[in-house]
Amino acid sequence: MQQMLMTIVLLGLLSGCAQPQLEQPRANGTYLVIEDGQAWAVLVSDGKRVQEQGRVVDTIRLPSKDARVAASYVIETANCGRVQWLSERSDAADGSTTLMSLHSNSSRSQLSQSGCVIGDGLSRVWTVLDYSS
């Protein structure tokens, strides 16, 4: 009887020590990838990646440190129409930083269509990876 009681107590103690597995962090991010005349708007949310492919319509880079806008990228996609990304300069205590934001030249209804994945990234900060020569 004592052995049975001791086994039950030991099992109770051991089961209290078991911890559930913690969820692993999942990747999140929004990227505009430019390579020559091709462009990809890539959204990664909870580890799942979706992308919208398009073509580069216009790219402007402003080298002046005084300009509020550092660069502008305009791409055209089949599902979202023309979309513009602006890289804005802002001075910080540790140096100059740029924030990339998305601005649509298309109507909001076109960005909210089910085929357009870019509309989900309107409120997010974007990273531009420009591999053009």
Short mmCIF file of N, CA, C and O in Angstrom, two decimals:
data_model
loop_
_atom_site.label_atom_id
_atom_site.label_comp_id
_atom_site.label_asym_id
_atom_site.label_seq_id
_atom_site.Cartn_x
_atom_site.Cartn_y
_atom_site.Cartn_z
N MET A 1 0.82 -1.19 0.00
CA MET A 1 0.00 0.00 0.00
C MET A 1 0.87 1.26 0.00
O MET A 1 0.57 2.21 -0.70
N GLN A 2 1.91 1.23 0.85
CA GLN A 2 2.79 2.39 0.90
C GLN A 2 3.49 2.60 -0.44
O GLN A 2 3.70 3.73 -0.88
N GLN A 3 3.85 1.50 -1.07
CA GLN A 3 4.53 1.61 -2.36
C GLN A 3 3.60 2.22 -3.41
O GLN A 3 4.01 3.05 -4.22
N MET A 4 2.34 1.85 -3.39
CA MET A 4 1.34 2.40 -4.32
C MET A 4 1.13 3.88 -4.05
O MET A 4 1.08 4.68 -4.99
N LEU A 5 1.03 4.25 -2.79
CA LEU A 5 0.84 5.66 -2.42
C LEU A 5 2.06 6.48 -2.81
O LEU A 5 1.93 7.58 -3.36
N MET A 6 3.24 5.94 -2.60
CA MET A 6 4.48 6.64 -2.97
C MET A 6 4.56 6.82 -4.49
O MET A 6 4.98 7.86 -4.98
N THR A 7 4.15 5.84 -5.25
CA THR A 7 4.16 5.92 -6.71
C THR A 7 3.20 7.00 -7.19
O THR A 7 3.53 7.78 -8.09
N ILE A 8 2.03 7.08 -6.60
CA ILE A 8 1.04 8.10 -6.98
C ILE A 8 1.56 9.49 -6.66
O ILE A 8 1.45 10.42 -7.48
N VAL A 9 2.16 9.66 -5.49
CA VAL A 9 2.71 10.96 -5.11
C VAL A 9 3.84 11.35 -6.05
O VAL A 9 3.94 12.49 -6.51
N LEU A 10 4.72 10.41 -6.37
CA LEU A 10 5.84 10.68 -7.27
C LEU A 10 5.35 11.04 -8.67
O LEU A 10 5.85 11.99 -9.28
N LEU A 11 4.36 10.34 -9.16
CA LEU A 11 3.79 10.66 -10.47
C LEU A 11 3.13 12.04 -10.46
O LEU A 11 3.22 12.79 -11.43
N GLY A 12 2.47 12.38 -9.37
CA GLY A 12 1.86 13.70 -9.23
C GLY A 12 2.89 14.81 -9.25
O GLY A 12 2.71 15.86 -9.87
N LEU A 13 4.00 14.59 -8.55
CA LEU A 13 5.08 15.57 -8.55
C LEU A 13 5.71 15.73 -9.93
O LEU A 13 5.99 16.84 -10.39
N LEU A 14 5.96 14.62 -10.58
CA LEU A 14 6.58 14.67 -11.91
C LEU A 14 5.67 15.31 -12.95
O LEU A 14 6.14 16.02 -13.83
N SER A 15 4.38 15.07 -12.86
CA SER A 15 3.46 15.66 -13.84
C SER A 15 3.36 17.18 -13.64
O SER A 15 3.14 17.92 -14.59
N GLY A 16 3.57 17.64 -12.41
CA GLY A 16 3.56 19.08 -12.15
C GLY A 16 4.79 19.77 -12.71
O GLY A 16 4.78 20.97 -12.98
N CYS A 17 5.87 19.04 -12.93
CA CYS A 17 7.10 19.61 -13.47
C CYS A 17 7.08 19.72 -14.99
O CYS A 17 7.88 20.44 -15.58
N ALA A 18 6.21 18.99 -15.63
CA ALA A 18 6.17 19.02 -17.10
C ALA A 18 5.65 20.37 -17.57
O ALA A 18 4.62 20.85 -17.12
N GLN A 19 6.40 21.00 -18.46
CA GLN A 19 6.02 22.30 -19.00
C GLN A 19 5.57 22.12 -20.44
O GLN A 19 6.17 21.36 -21.20
N PRO A 20 4.54 22.84 -20.83
CA PRO A 20 4.12 22.74 -22.24
C PRO A 20 5.17 23.41 -23.14
O PRO A 20 5.90 24.30 -22.70
N GLN A 21 5.25 22.96 -24.35
CA GLN A 21 6.19 23.54 -25.31
C GLN A 21 5.78 24.97 -25.61
O GLN A 21 4.61 25.26 -25.84
N LEU A 22 6.75 25.88 -25.57
CA LEU A 22 6.50 27.27 -25.93
C LEU A 22 6.46 27.39 -27.43
O LEU A 22 7.21 26.71 -28.14
N GLU A 23 5.60 28.27 -27.93
CA GLU A 23 5.55 28.49 -29.37
C GLU A 23 6.82 29.18 -29.83
O GLU A 23 7.32 30.08 -29.17
N GLN A 24 7.33 28.73 -30.94
CA GLN A 24 8.52 29.34 -31.52
C GLN A 24 8.13 30.63 -32.23
O GLN A 24 7.06 30.70 -32.84
N PRO A 25 8.96 31.66 -32.17
CA PRO A 25 8.64 32.89 -32.90
C PRO A 25 8.63 32.62 -34.39
O PRO A 25 9.39 31.79 -34.90
N ARG A 26 7.74 33.31 -35.09
CA ARG A 26 7.61 33.13 -36.53
C ARG A 26 8.02 34.41 -37.23
O ARG A 26 7.82 35.50 -36.72
N ALA A 27 8.58 34.25 -38.40
CA ALA A 27 9.09 35.39 -39.16
C ALA A 27 7.95 36.32 -39.60
O ALA A 27 6.87 35.87 -39.95
N ASN A 28 8.23 37.62 -39.55
CA ASN A 28 7.32 38.65 -40.03
C ASN A 28 8.15 39.71 -40.74
O ASN A 28 9.25 40.05 -40.29
N GLY A 29 7.62 40.27 -41.80
CA GLY A 29 8.33 41.34 -42.50
C GLY A 29 7.66 41.66 -43.82
O GLY A 29 6.83 40.90 -44.32
N THR A 30 8.00 42.82 -44.36
CA THR A 30 7.50 43.24 -45.66
C THR A 30 8.69 43.76 -46.46
O THR A 30 9.46 44.57 -45.96
N TYR A 31 8.82 43.27 -47.67
CA TYR A 31 9.99 43.56 -48.48
C TYR A 31 9.57 43.91 -49.90
O TYR A 31 8.69 43.28 -50.47
N LEU A 32 10.24 44.91 -50.47
CA LEU A 32 10.13 45.21 -51.88
C LEU A 32 11.47 44.82 -52.49
O LEU A 32 12.50 45.38 -52.13
N VAL A 33 11.45 43.83 -53.37
CA VAL A 33 12.68 43.34 -53.99
C VAL A 33 12.69 43.82 -55.44
O VAL A 33 11.74 43.57 -56.19
N ILE A 34 13.76 44.54 -55.80
CA ILE A 34 13.90 45.09 -57.15
C ILE A 34 15.12 44.45 -57.80
O ILE A 34 16.20 44.42 -57.19
N GLU A 35 14.96 43.93 -59.00
CA GLU A 35 16.08 43.43 -59.77
C GLU A 35 15.85 43.81 -61.22
O GLU A 35 14.97 43.25 -61.89
N ASP A 36 16.64 44.80 -61.66
CA ASP A 36 16.50 45.39 -63.00
C ASP A 36 15.06 45.84 -63.20
O ASP A 36 14.59 46.66 -62.44
N GLY A 37 14.34 45.31 -64.15
CA GLY A 37 12.98 45.78 -64.42
C GLY A 37 11.89 45.01 -63.70
O GLY A 37 10.71 45.30 -63.84
N GLN A 38 12.27 44.03 -62.89
CA GLN A 38 11.31 43.19 -62.18
C GLN A 38 11.19 43.64 -60.73
O GLN A 38 12.15 44.13 -60.14
N ALA A 39 10.01 43.42 -60.15
CA ALA A 39 9.79 43.77 -58.74
C ALA A 39 8.90 42.72 -58.09
O ALA A 39 8.02 42.15 -58.75
N TRP A 40 9.15 42.49 -56.81
CA TRP A 40 8.34 41.58 -56.02
C TRP A 40 8.03 42.24 -54.69
O TRP A 40 8.94 42.67 -53.98
N ALA A 41 6.77 42.35 -54.37
CA ALA A 41 6.35 42.80 -53.05
C ALA A 41 6.10 41.53 -52.24
O ALA A 41 5.23 40.73 -52.58
N VAL A 42 6.88 41.34 -51.18
CA VAL A 42 6.83 40.09 -50.41
C VAL A 42 6.37 40.42 -48.99
O VAL A 42 6.94 41.27 -48.32
N LEU A 43 5.32 39.74 -48.55
CA LEU A 43 4.81 39.89 -47.19
C LEU A 43 4.98 38.56 -46.47
O LEU A 43 4.54 37.53 -46.96
N VAL A 44 5.65 38.60 -45.32
CA VAL A 44 5.83 37.42 -44.49
C VAL A 44 5.10 37.69 -43.18
O VAL A 44 5.39 38.66 -42.49
N SER A 45 4.12 36.85 -42.88
CA SER A 45 3.33 37.02 -41.67
C SER A 45 3.14 35.67 -41.01
O SER A 45 2.66 34.72 -41.64
N ASP A 46 3.54 35.57 -39.76
CA ASP A 46 3.47 34.31 -39.00
C ASP A 46 4.15 33.17 -39.74
O ASP A 46 3.67 32.05 -39.75
N GLY A 47 5.27 33.48 -40.40
CA GLY A 47 6.04 32.46 -41.09
C GLY A 47 5.53 32.10 -42.47
O GLY A 47 6.14 31.30 -43.16
N LYS A 48 4.40 32.68 -42.89
CA LYS A 48 3.85 32.38 -44.21
C LYS A 48 4.18 33.51 -45.17
O LYS A 48 4.01 34.68 -44.84
N ARG A 49 4.65 33.14 -46.36
CA ARG A 49 5.12 34.12 -47.35
C ARG A 49 4.16 34.19 -48.52
O ARG A 49 3.78 33.17 -49.08
N VAL A 50 3.75 35.42 -48.87
CA VAL A 50 2.97 35.66 -50.08
C VAL A 50 3.66 36.79 -50.84
O VAL A 50 4.33 37.64 -50.24
N GLN A 51 3.50 36.80 -52.16
CA GLN A 51 4.18 37.83 -52.93
C GLN A 51 3.32 38.27 -54.10
O GLN A 51 2.45 37.54 -54.56
N GLU A 52 3.59 39.47 -54.55
CA GLU A 52 2.94 40.07 -55.72
C GLU A 52 4.06 40.47 -56.67
O GLU A 52 4.95 41.24 -56.31
N GLN A 53 4.03 39.91 -57.86
CA GLN A 53 5.08 40.22 -58.83
C GLN A 53 4.61 41.34 -59.75
O GLN A 53 3.43 41.46 -60.06
N GLY A 54 5.55 42.20 -60.14
CA GLY A 54 5.23 43.29 -61.04
C GLY A 54 6.45 43.76 -61.80
O GLY A 54 7.50 43.12 -61.77
N ARG A 55 6.29 44.89 -62.43
CA ARG A 55 7.41 45.47 -63.16
C ARG A 55 7.67 46.87 -62.63
O ARG A 55 6.76 47.56 -62.17
N VAL A 56 8.94 47.28 -62.69
CA VAL A 56 9.33 48.60 -62.20
C VAL A 56 8.94 49.62 -63.25
O VAL A 56 9.31 49.51 -64.42
N VAL A 57 8.18 50.63 -62.84
CA VAL A 57 7.77 51.71 -63.73
C VAL A 57 8.74 52.88 -63.60
O VAL A 57 9.16 53.47 -64.59
N ASP A 58 9.14 53.19 -62.35
CA ASP A 58 10.01 54.35 -62.12
C ASP A 58 10.78 54.17 -60.82
O ASP A 58 10.24 53.66 -59.83
N THR A 59 12.03 54.60 -60.83
CA THR A 59 12.87 54.61 -59.63
C THR A 59 13.59 55.95 -59.58
O THR A 59 14.22 56.35 -60.56
N ILE A 60 13.48 56.63 -58.45
CA ILE A 60 14.17 57.91 -58.27
C ILE A 60 14.92 57.85 -56.95
O ILE A 60 14.35 57.49 -55.91
N ARG A 61 16.20 58.20 -56.98
CA ARG A 61 17.00 58.27 -55.75
C ARG A 61 17.50 59.70 -55.59
O ARG A 61 18.08 60.26 -56.52
N LEU A 62 17.30 60.29 -54.43
CA LEU A 62 17.74 61.65 -54.15
C LEU A 62 18.91 61.60 -53.18
O LEU A 62 18.74 61.24 -52.02
N PRO A 63 20.12 61.98 -53.65
CA PRO A 63 21.30 61.87 -52.79
C PRO A 63 21.40 62.96 -51.73
O PRO A 63 22.15 62.83 -50.79
N SER A 64 20.64 64.02 -51.86
CA SER A 64 20.74 65.14 -50.93
C SER A 64 20.32 64.73 -49.53
O SER A 64 19.27 64.13 -49.33
N LYS A 65 21.16 65.07 -48.54
CA LYS A 65 20.84 64.76 -47.14
C LYS A 65 19.70 65.63 -46.62
O LYS A 65 19.07 65.31 -45.62
N ASP A 66 19.43 66.77 -47.30
CA ASP A 66 18.38 67.68 -46.85
C ASP A 66 16.99 67.27 -47.34
O ASP A 66 15.99 67.75 -46.82
N ALA A 67 16.92 66.41 -48.36
CA ALA A 67 15.63 65.99 -48.91
C ALA A 67 14.93 65.06 -47.93
O ALA A 67 15.54 64.19 -47.33
N ARG A 68 13.65 65.27 -47.73
CA ARG A 68 12.86 64.43 -46.84
C ARG A 68 12.69 63.02 -47.42
O ARG A 68 12.67 62.04 -46.71
N VAL A 69 12.57 62.93 -48.76
CA VAL A 69 12.41 61.65 -49.43
C VAL A 69 13.77 61.23 -49.99
O VAL A 69 14.43 61.99 -50.69
N ALA A 70 14.20 60.03 -49.67
CA ALA A 70 15.49 59.52 -50.14
C ALA A 70 15.35 58.77 -51.46
O ALA A 70 16.23 58.84 -52.31
N ALA A 71 14.24 58.07 -51.64
CA ALA A 71 14.04 57.31 -52.86
C ALA A 71 12.55 57.06 -53.08
O ALA A 71 11.77 57.09 -52.13
N SER A 72 12.20 56.84 -54.34
CA SER A 72 10.83 56.51 -54.71
C SER A 72 10.87 55.35 -55.68
O SER A 72 11.67 55.34 -56.62
N TYR A 73 10.03 54.36 -55.44
CA TYR A 73 9.91 53.20 -56.32
C TYR A 73 8.45 53.07 -56.71
O TYR A 73 7.58 53.02 -55.85
N VAL A 74 8.17 52.99 -58.01
CA VAL A 74 6.82 52.78 -58.50
C VAL A 74 6.81 51.47 -59.27
O VAL A 74 7.62 51.28 -60.18
N ILE A 75 5.94 50.57 -58.88
CA ILE A 75 5.79 49.31 -59.60
C ILE A 75 4.34 49.15 -60.04
O ILE A 75 3.43 49.76 -59.48
N GLU A 76 4.18 48.35 -61.06
CA GLU A 76 2.83 48.05 -61.56
C GLU A 76 2.63 46.55 -61.52
O GLU A 76 3.47 45.79 -62.00
N THR A 77 1.52 46.13 -60.93
CA THR A 77 1.20 44.70 -60.84
C THR A 77 -0.14 44.44 -61.49
O THR A 77 -0.96 45.34 -61.66
N ALA A 78 -0.37 43.20 -61.83
CA ALA A 78 -1.63 42.82 -62.47
C ALA A 78 -2.80 42.93 -61.50
O ALA A 78 -3.89 43.34 -61.88
N ASN A 79 -2.58 42.59 -60.23
CA ASN A 79 -3.68 42.56 -59.26
C ASN A 79 -3.89 43.86 -58.49
O ASN A 79 -4.97 44.10 -57.99
N CYS A 80 -2.83 44.68 -58.36
CA CYS A 80 -2.91 45.87 -57.49
C CYS A 80 -2.76 47.19 -58.24
O CYS A 80 -2.90 48.24 -57.64
N GLY A 81 -2.45 47.16 -59.52
CA GLY A 81 -2.25 48.40 -60.26
C GLY A 81 -0.90 49.02 -59.93
O GLY A 81 0.04 48.33 -59.57
N ARG A 82 -0.81 50.35 -60.05
CA ARG A 82 0.44 51.05 -59.73
C ARG A 82 0.51 51.38 -58.25
O ARG A 82 -0.43 51.92 -57.69
N VAL A 83 1.65 51.06 -57.67
CA VAL A 83 1.87 51.29 -56.24
C VAL A 83 3.23 51.95 -56.08
O VAL A 83 4.19 51.61 -56.77
N GLN A 84 3.33 52.91 -55.14
CA GLN A 84 4.57 53.65 -54.92
C GLN A 84 5.06 53.44 -53.49
O GLN A 84 4.28 53.50 -52.54
N TRP A 85 6.37 53.24 -53.36
CA TRP A 85 7.03 53.18 -52.07
C TRP A 85 7.92 54.41 -51.94
O TRP A 85 8.67 54.73 -52.87
N LEU A 86 7.85 55.09 -50.81
CA LEU A 86 8.70 56.24 -50.55
C LEU A 86 9.61 55.94 -49.36
O LEU A 86 9.14 55.51 -48.31
N SER A 87 10.88 56.18 -49.55
CA SER A 87 11.84 56.03 -48.47
C SER A 87 12.07 57.41 -47.87
O SER A 87 12.56 58.31 -48.55
N GLU A 88 11.67 57.57 -46.62
CA GLU A 88 11.74 58.88 -45.96
C GLU A 88 12.90 58.92 -44.99
O GLU A 88 13.11 58.01 -44.21
N ARG A 89 13.65 60.02 -45.04
CA ARG A 89 14.77 60.20 -44.11
C ARG A 89 14.24 60.78 -42.80
O ARG A 89 13.35 61.61 -42.78
N SER A 90 14.85 60.34 -41.74
CA SER A 90 14.59 60.96 -40.44
C SER A 90 15.87 60.88 -39.63
O SER A 90 16.51 59.83 -39.58
N ASP A 91 16.26 61.98 -39.05
CA ASP A 91 17.49 62.00 -38.26
C ASP A 91 17.22 61.43 -36.88
O ASP A 91 16.24 61.76 -36.24
N ALA A 92 18.11 60.59 -36.46
CA ALA A 92 18.01 60.01 -35.12
C ALA A 92 19.30 60.33 -34.38
O ALA A 92 20.28 60.76 -34.98
N ALA A 93 19.31 60.12 -33.10
CA ALA A 93 20.48 60.43 -32.29
C ALA A 93 21.70 59.60 -32.73
O ALA A 93 22.82 60.06 -32.64
N ASP A 94 21.45 58.41 -33.22
CA ASP A 94 22.57 57.55 -33.61
C ASP A 94 22.86 57.61 -35.11
O ASP A 94 23.60 56.80 -35.63
N GLY A 95 22.28 58.55 -35.83
CA GLY A 95 22.56 58.69 -37.26
C GLY A 95 21.29 58.82 -38.05
O GLY A 95 20.19 58.90 -37.52
N SER A 96 21.44 58.82 -39.34
CA SER A 96 20.30 59.00 -40.24
C SER A 96 19.66 57.65 -40.54
O SER A 96 20.35 56.67 -40.83
N THR A 97 18.36 57.57 -40.44
CA THR A 97 17.64 56.34 -40.74
C THR A 97 16.61 56.63 -41.82
O THR A 97 16.22 57.77 -42.04
N THR A 98 16.20 55.60 -42.52
CA THR A 98 15.14 55.77 -43.51
C THR A 98 14.01 54.81 -43.19
O THR A 98 14.23 53.69 -42.75
N LEU A 99 12.80 55.28 -43.40
CA LEU A 99 11.61 54.46 -43.24
C LEU A 99 10.96 54.33 -44.60
O LEU A 99 10.75 55.31 -45.30
N MET A 100 10.63 53.12 -44.99
CA MET A 100 10.00 52.88 -46.27
C MET A 100 8.51 52.70 -46.05
O MET A 100 8.09 51.87 -45.25
N SER A 101 7.71 53.50 -46.72
CA SER A 101 6.27 53.37 -46.57
C SER A 101 5.62 53.21 -47.93
O SER A 101 6.17 53.61 -48.95
N LEU A 102 4.46 52.65 -47.94
CA LEU A 102 3.73 52.31 -49.15
C LEU A 102 2.65 53.34 -49.40
O LEU A 102 1.90 53.70 -48.50
N HIS A 103 2.58 53.83 -50.62
CA HIS A 103 1.53 54.76 -51.04
C HIS A 103 0.93 54.22 -52.33
O HIS A 103 1.65 53.84 -53.24
N SER A 104 -0.38 54.20 -52.40
CA SER A 104 -1.03 53.63 -53.57
C SER A 104 -1.48 54.72 -54.53
O SER A 104 -2.11 55.69 -54.13
N ASN A 105 -1.15 54.55 -55.80
CA ASN A 105 -1.69 55.40 -56.84
C ASN A 105 -3.01 54.85 -57.34
O ASN A 105 -3.73 55.50 -58.08
N SER A 106 -3.33 53.63 -56.95
CA SER A 106 -4.58 52.99 -57.32
C SER A 106 -5.64 53.33 -56.29
O SER A 106 -5.35 53.80 -55.20
N SER A 107 -6.86 53.04 -56.62
CA SER A 107 -7.93 53.26 -55.65
C SER A 107 -7.81 52.24 -54.53
O SER A 107 -7.29 51.14 -54.72
N ARG A 108 -8.28 52.57 -53.36
CA ARG A 108 -8.22 51.66 -52.21
C ARG A 108 -8.96 50.36 -52.51
O ARG A 108 -8.59 49.31 -52.02
N SER A 109 -10.02 50.43 -53.31
CA SER A 109 -10.79 49.23 -53.60
C SER A 109 -9.95 48.22 -54.37
O SER A 109 -10.09 47.02 -54.21
N GLN A 110 -9.04 48.69 -55.24
CA GLN A 110 -8.18 47.78 -55.98
C GLN A 110 -7.18 47.10 -55.06
O GLN A 110 -6.88 45.93 -55.23
N LEU A 111 -6.68 47.81 -54.05
CA LEU A 111 -5.75 47.20 -53.09
C LEU A 111 -6.44 46.22 -52.16
O LEU A 111 -5.81 45.34 -51.59
N SER A 112 -7.74 46.36 -51.97
CA SER A 112 -8.45 45.47 -51.07
C SER A 112 -9.06 44.26 -51.79
O SER A 112 -9.70 43.44 -51.15
N GLN A 113 -8.84 44.15 -53.10
CA GLN A 113 -9.34 42.98 -53.82
C GLN A 113 -8.63 41.73 -53.33
O GLN A 113 -7.49 41.79 -52.86
N SER A 114 -9.28 40.60 -53.48
CA SER A 114 -8.73 39.36 -52.93
C SER A 114 -7.42 38.94 -53.59
O SER A 114 -6.59 38.32 -52.97
N GLY A 115 -7.19 39.29 -54.84
CA GLY A 115 -5.96 38.90 -55.52
C GLY A 115 -4.76 39.76 -55.18
O GLY A 115 -3.63 39.40 -55.46
N CYS A 116 -4.98 40.90 -54.56
CA CYS A 116 -3.90 41.84 -54.26
C CYS A 116 -3.39 41.61 -52.84
O CYS A 116 -4.10 41.86 -51.87
N VAL A 117 -2.16 41.15 -52.73
CA VAL A 117 -1.59 40.88 -51.40
C VAL A 117 -0.91 42.11 -50.81
O VAL A 117 -0.64 42.15 -49.62
N ILE A 118 -0.64 43.13 -51.63
CA ILE A 118 0.05 44.33 -51.14
C ILE A 118 -0.83 45.12 -50.17
O ILE A 118 -0.33 45.74 -49.24
N GLY A 119 -2.12 45.09 -50.34
CA GLY A 119 -3.03 45.84 -49.48
C GLY A 119 -2.90 45.48 -48.01
O GLY A 119 -3.14 46.30 -47.13
N ASP A 120 -2.46 44.26 -47.71
CA ASP A 120 -2.26 43.85 -46.32
C ASP A 120 -1.06 44.54 -45.68
O ASP A 120 -0.91 44.53 -44.47
N GLY A 121 -0.20 45.14 -46.50
CA GLY A 121 1.01 45.76 -45.97
C GLY A 121 0.97 47.27 -45.93
O GLY A 121 2.00 47.91 -45.76
N LEU A 122 -0.21 47.87 -46.09
CA LEU A 122 -0.30 49.34 -46.11
C LEU A 122 0.20 49.99 -44.84
O LEU A 122 0.83 51.04 -44.88
N SER A 123 -0.05 49.39 -43.71
CA SER A 123 0.33 50.02 -42.43
C SER A 123 1.68 49.53 -41.91
O SER A 123 2.08 49.88 -40.81
N ARG A 124 2.40 48.74 -42.70
CA ARG A 124 3.66 48.18 -42.24
C ARG A 124 4.84 48.97 -42.78
O ARG A 124 4.74 49.65 -43.78
N VAL A 125 5.97 48.86 -42.11
CA VAL A 125 7.22 49.45 -42.58
C VAL A 125 7.89 48.44 -43.51
O VAL A 125 8.02 47.27 -43.16
N TRP A 126 8.31 48.89 -44.67
CA TRP A 126 8.87 48.04 -45.71
C TRP A 126 10.39 48.14 -45.74
O TRP A 126 10.96 49.18 -45.44
N THR A 127 11.04 47.07 -46.18
CA THR A 127 12.46 47.05 -46.44
C THR A 127 12.65 46.86 -47.93
O THR A 127 12.06 45.95 -48.51
N VAL A 128 13.44 47.73 -48.56
CA VAL A 128 13.67 47.63 -49.99
C VAL A 128 15.03 46.98 -50.23
O VAL A 128 16.03 47.41 -49.68
N LEU A 129 15.03 45.96 -51.05
CA LEU A 129 16.25 45.28 -51.47
C LEU A 129 16.38 45.52 -52.96
O LEU A 129 15.71 44.90 -53.77
N ASP A 130 17.24 46.47 -53.34
CA ASP A 130 17.40 46.88 -54.74
C ASP A 130 18.68 46.26 -55.30
O ASP A 130 19.77 46.67 -54.94
N TYR A 131 18.50 45.26 -56.15
CA TYR A 131 19.64 44.57 -56.75
C TYR A 131 19.90 45.02 -58.19
O TYR A 131 20.62 44.38 -58.92
N SER A 132 19.32 46.15 -58.57
CA SER A 132 19.53 46.67 -59.93
C SER A 132 20.95 47.17 -60.08
O SER A 132 21.58 47.65 -59.14
N SER A 133 21.44 47.11 -61.32
CA SER A 133 22.80 47.62 -61.55
C SER A 133 22.81 49.11 -61.73
O SER A 133 21.93 49.77 -61.97
#
